[in-house]
CSV table of C-alpha atoms in Angstrom, one decimal:
chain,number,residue,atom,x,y,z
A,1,UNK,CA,0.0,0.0,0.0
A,2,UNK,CA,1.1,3.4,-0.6
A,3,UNK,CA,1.7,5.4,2.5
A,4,UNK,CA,3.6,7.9,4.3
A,5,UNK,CA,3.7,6.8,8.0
A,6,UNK,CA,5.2,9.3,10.8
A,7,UNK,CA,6.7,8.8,14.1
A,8,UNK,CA,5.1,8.6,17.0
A,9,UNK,CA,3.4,11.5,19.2
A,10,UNK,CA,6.1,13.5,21.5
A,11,UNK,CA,6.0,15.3,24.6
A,12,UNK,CA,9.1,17.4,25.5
A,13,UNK,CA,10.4,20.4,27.5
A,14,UNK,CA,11.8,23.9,26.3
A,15,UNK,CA,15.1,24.1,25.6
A,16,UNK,CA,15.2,20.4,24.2
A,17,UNK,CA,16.1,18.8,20.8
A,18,UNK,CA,13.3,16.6,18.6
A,19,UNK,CA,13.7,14.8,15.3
A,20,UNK,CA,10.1,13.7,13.8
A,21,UNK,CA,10.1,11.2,10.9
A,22,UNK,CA,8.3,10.4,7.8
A,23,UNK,CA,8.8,6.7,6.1
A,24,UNK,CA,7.5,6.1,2.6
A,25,UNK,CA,5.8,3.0,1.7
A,26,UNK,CA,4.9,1.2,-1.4
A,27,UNK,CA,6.3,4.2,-4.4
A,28,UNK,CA,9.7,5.0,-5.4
A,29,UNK,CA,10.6,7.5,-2.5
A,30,UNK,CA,13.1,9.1,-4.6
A,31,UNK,CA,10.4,10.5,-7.1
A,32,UNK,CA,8.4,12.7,-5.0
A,33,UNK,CA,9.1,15.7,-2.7
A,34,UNK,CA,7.8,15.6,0.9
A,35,UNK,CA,6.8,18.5,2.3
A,36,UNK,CA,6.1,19.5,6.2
A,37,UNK,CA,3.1,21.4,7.3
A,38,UNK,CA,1.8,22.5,11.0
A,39,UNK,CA,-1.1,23.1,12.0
A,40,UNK,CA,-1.4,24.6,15.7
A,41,UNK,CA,-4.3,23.8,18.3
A,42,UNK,CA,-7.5,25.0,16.6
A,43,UNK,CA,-5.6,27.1,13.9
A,44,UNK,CA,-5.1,26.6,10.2
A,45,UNK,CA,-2.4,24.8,8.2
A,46,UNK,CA,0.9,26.1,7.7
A,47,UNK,CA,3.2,25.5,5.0
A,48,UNK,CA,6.9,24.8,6.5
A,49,UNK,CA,9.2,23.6,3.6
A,50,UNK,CA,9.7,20.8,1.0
A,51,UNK,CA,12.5,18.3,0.4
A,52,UNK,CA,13.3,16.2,-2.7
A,53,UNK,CA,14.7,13.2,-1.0
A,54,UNK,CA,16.6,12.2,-4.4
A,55,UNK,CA,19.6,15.3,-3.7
A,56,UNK,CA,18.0,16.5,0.0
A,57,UNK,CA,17.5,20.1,-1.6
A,58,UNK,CA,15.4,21.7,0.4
A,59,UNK,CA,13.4,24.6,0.4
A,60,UNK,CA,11.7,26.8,3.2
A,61,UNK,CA,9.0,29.0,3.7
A,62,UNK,CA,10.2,32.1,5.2
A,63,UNK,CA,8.4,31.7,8.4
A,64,UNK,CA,10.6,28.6,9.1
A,65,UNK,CA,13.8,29.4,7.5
A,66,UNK,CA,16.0,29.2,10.5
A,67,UNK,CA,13.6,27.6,12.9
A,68,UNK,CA,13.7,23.9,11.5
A,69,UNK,CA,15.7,21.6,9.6
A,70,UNK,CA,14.3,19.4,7.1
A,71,UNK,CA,16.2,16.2,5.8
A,72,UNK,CA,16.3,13.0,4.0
A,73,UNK,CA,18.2,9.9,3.8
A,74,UNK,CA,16.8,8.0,0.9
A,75,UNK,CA,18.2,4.7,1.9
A,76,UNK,CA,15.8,4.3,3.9
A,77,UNK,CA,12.9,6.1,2.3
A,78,UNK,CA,12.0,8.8,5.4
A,79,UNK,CA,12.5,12.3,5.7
A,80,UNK,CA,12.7,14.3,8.7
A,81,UNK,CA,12.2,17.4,10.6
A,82,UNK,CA,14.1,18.5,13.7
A,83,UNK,CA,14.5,21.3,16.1
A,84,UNK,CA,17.6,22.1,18.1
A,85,UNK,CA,15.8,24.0,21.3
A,86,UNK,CA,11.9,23.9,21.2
A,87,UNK,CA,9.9,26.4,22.5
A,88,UNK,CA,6.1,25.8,23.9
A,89,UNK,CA,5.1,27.4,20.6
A,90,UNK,CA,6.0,24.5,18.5
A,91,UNK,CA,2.8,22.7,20.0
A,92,UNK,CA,1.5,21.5,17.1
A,93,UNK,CA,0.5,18.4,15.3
A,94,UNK,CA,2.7,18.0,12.1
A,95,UNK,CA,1.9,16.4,8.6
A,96,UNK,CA,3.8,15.2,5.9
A,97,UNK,CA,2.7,15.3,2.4
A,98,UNK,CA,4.2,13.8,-1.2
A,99,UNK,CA,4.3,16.2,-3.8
A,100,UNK,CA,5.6,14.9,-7.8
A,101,UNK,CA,5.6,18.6,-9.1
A,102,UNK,CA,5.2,22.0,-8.7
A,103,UNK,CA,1.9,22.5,-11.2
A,104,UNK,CA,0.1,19.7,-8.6
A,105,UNK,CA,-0.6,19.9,-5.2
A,106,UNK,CA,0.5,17.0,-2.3
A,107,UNK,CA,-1.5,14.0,-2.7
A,108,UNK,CA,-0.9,11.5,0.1
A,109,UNK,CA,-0.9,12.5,3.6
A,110,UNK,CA,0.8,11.2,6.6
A,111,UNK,CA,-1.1,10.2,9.7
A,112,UNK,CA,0.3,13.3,11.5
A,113,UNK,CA,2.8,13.5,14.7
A,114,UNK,CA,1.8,15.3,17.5
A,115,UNK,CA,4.3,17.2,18.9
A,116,UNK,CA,3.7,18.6,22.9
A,117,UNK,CA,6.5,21.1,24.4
A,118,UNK,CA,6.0,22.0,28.0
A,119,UNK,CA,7.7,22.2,30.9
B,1,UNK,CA,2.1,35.8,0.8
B,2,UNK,CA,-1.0,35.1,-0.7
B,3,UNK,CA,-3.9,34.7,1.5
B,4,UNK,CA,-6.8,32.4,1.5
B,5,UNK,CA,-10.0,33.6,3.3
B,6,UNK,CA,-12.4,30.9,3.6
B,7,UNK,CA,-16.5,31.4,4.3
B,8,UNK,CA,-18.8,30.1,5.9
B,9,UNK,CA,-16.3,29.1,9.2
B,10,UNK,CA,-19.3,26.8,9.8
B,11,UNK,CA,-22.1,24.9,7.6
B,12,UNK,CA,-25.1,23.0,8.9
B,13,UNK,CA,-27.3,21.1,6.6
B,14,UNK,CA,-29.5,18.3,6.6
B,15,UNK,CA,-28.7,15.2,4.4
B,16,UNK,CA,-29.1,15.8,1.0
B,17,UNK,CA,-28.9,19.5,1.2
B,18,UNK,CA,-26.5,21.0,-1.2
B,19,UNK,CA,-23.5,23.1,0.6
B,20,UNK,CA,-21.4,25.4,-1.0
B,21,UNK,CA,-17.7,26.2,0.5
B,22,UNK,CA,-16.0,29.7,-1.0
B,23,UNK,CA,-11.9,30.4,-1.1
B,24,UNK,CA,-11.2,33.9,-2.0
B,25,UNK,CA,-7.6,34.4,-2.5
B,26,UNK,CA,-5.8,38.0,-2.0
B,27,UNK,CA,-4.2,37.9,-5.5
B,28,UNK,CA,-5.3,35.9,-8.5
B,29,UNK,CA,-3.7,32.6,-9.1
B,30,UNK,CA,-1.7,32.1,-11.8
B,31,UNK,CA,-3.5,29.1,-14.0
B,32,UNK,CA,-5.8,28.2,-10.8
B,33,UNK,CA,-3.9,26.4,-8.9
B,34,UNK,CA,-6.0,25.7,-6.4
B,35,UNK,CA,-6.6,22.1,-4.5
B,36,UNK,CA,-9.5,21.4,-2.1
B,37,UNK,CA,-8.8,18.9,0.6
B,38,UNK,CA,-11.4,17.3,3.3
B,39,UNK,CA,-10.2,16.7,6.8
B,40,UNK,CA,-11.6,14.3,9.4
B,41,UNK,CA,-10.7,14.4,12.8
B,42,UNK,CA,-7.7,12.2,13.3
B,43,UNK,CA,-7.5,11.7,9.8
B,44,UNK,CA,-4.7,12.6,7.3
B,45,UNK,CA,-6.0,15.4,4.3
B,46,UNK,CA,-7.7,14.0,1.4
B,47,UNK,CA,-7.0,15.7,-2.0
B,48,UNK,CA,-10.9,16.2,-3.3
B,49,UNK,CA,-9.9,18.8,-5.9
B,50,UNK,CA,-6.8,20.3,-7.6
B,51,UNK,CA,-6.4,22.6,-10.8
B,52,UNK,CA,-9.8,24.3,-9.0
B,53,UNK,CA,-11.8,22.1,-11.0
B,54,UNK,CA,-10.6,18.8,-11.6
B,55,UNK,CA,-11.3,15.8,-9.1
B,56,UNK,CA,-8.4,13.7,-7.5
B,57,UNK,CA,-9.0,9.9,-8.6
B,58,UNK,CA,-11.9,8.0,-6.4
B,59,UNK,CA,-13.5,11.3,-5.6
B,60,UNK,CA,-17.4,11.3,-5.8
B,61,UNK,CA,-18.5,13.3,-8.4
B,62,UNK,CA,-20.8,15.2,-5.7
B,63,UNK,CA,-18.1,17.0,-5.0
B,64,UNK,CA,-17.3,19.8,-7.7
B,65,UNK,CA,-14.8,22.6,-7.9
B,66,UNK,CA,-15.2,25.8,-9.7
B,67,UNK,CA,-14.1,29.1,-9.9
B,68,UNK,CA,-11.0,31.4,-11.4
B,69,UNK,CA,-8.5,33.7,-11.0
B,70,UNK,CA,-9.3,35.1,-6.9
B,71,UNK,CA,-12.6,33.4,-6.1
B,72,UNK,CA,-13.3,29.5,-6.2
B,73,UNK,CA,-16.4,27.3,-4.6
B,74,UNK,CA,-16.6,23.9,-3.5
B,75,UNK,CA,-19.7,22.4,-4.0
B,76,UNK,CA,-21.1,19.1,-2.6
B,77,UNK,CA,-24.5,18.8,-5.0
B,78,UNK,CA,-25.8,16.5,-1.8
B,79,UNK,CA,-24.3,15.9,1.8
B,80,UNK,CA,-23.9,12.8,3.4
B,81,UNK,CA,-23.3,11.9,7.1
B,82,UNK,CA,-19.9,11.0,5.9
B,83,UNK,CA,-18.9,14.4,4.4
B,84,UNK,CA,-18.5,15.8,8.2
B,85,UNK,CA,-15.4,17.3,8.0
B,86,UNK,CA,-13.1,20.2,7.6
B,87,UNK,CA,-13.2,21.4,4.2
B,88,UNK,CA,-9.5,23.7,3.5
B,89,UNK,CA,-8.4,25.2,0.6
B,90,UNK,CA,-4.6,25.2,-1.0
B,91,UNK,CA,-2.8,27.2,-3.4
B,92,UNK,CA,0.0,26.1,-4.7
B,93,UNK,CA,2.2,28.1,-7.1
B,94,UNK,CA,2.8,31.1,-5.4
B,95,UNK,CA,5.7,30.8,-2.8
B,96,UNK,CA,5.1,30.6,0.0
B,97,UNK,CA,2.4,28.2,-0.5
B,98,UNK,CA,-0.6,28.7,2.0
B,99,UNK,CA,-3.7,27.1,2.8
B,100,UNK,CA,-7.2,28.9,4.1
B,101,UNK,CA,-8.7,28.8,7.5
B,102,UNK,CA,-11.3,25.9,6.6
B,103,UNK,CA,-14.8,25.4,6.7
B,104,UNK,CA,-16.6,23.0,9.0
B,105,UNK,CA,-19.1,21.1,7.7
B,106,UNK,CA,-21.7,20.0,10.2
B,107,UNK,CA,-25.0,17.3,9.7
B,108,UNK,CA,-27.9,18.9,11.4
């Protein structure tokens, strides 16, 4: 079956260091880009940034740039998204999405990794 | 950054009734690239709609996309008890990509 399955939900303190991942299942992982998006307690999505797991380039949204590292290591078909010092205002629950191109939007959905920073 | 402003925030209906979901954008999208996804509670995003018009594969053809340039509709012709969801629109071609608020669809 083709899926994107995350890690697990996390609950951590300020100050601490997370790495969330995203495993592809069933397509050729190196043929899509994975994007990350948040979406805050009762808020809207938010676009984060998008890697192409074939050469890791990755691109951020301007809101992020700085904030969050997103990688991949195609041998074993995940991507990833880490923070060095969270703050309580990464509470969020985090998706990751497959994208082919830029004309079509993501596709396939992850089931989401809920992510809880407080102290 | 373009922004999506979604309305109604909330839609009750009975079964059957038709509902009808709007995404206005703050600048007009280049060749409507605009996706409509449905969102369950502890559910990943579905992809319903994407080009503003044309439906992902498997999607019931009650749901229908429309719409150009800054304005765009969803329409579901006739709502089920399974549509009850969070209904969010997408544009993306204009970096940085951005998504609207959503609209919750409720079964009265």
């Amino acid at each position: 079956e083709v899926q994107l399955v995350q890690s697990g939900a996390e609950l951590k303190k300020p100050g601490e260091s997370l790495k969330i991942s995203c495993k592809g299942f069933g397509y050729r992982f190196t043929s899509y880009w994975i994007a990350w998006v948040r979406q805050m307690p009762g808020r809207g999505l938010e676009w984060m940034g998008i890697i192409y797991p074939h050469d890791s380039d990755a691109k951020y949204s301007p809101s992020f740039q700085g904030q969050v590292t997103i990688s991949a290591d195609k041998s074993i078909d995940t991507v990833y998204l880490q923070w060095t010092s969270l703050q309580a205002s990464d509470t969020a629950m985090y998706y990751c999405a497959r994208r082919e191109v830029d004309w079509e939007p993501p596709e396939l959905w992850g089931q989401g990794t809920l992510v809880t920073v407080s102290s | 950054e373009i922004v999506l402003t979604q309305s109604p925030g909330t839609l009750s209906l009975s079964p059957g009734e038709r509902a009808t979901l709007s995404c206005r954008a703050s600048q007009s999208l280049s060749a409507n690239y605009l996706a409509w996804y449905q969102h369950k509670p502890g559910r990943s995003p579905r992809l319903l709609i994407h080009g503003a018009s044309r439906r992902a594969t498997g999607i019931p053809d009650r749901f229908t996309g429309s719409g150009s340039g800054t304005d765009f509709t969803l329409t579901i012709s006739r709502v089920e008890p399974e549509d009850i969801a969070v209904y969010f629109c997408h544009q993306y071609n204009n970096s940085p990509l951005t998504f609207g608020g959503g609209t919750t669809v409720e079964i009265k």
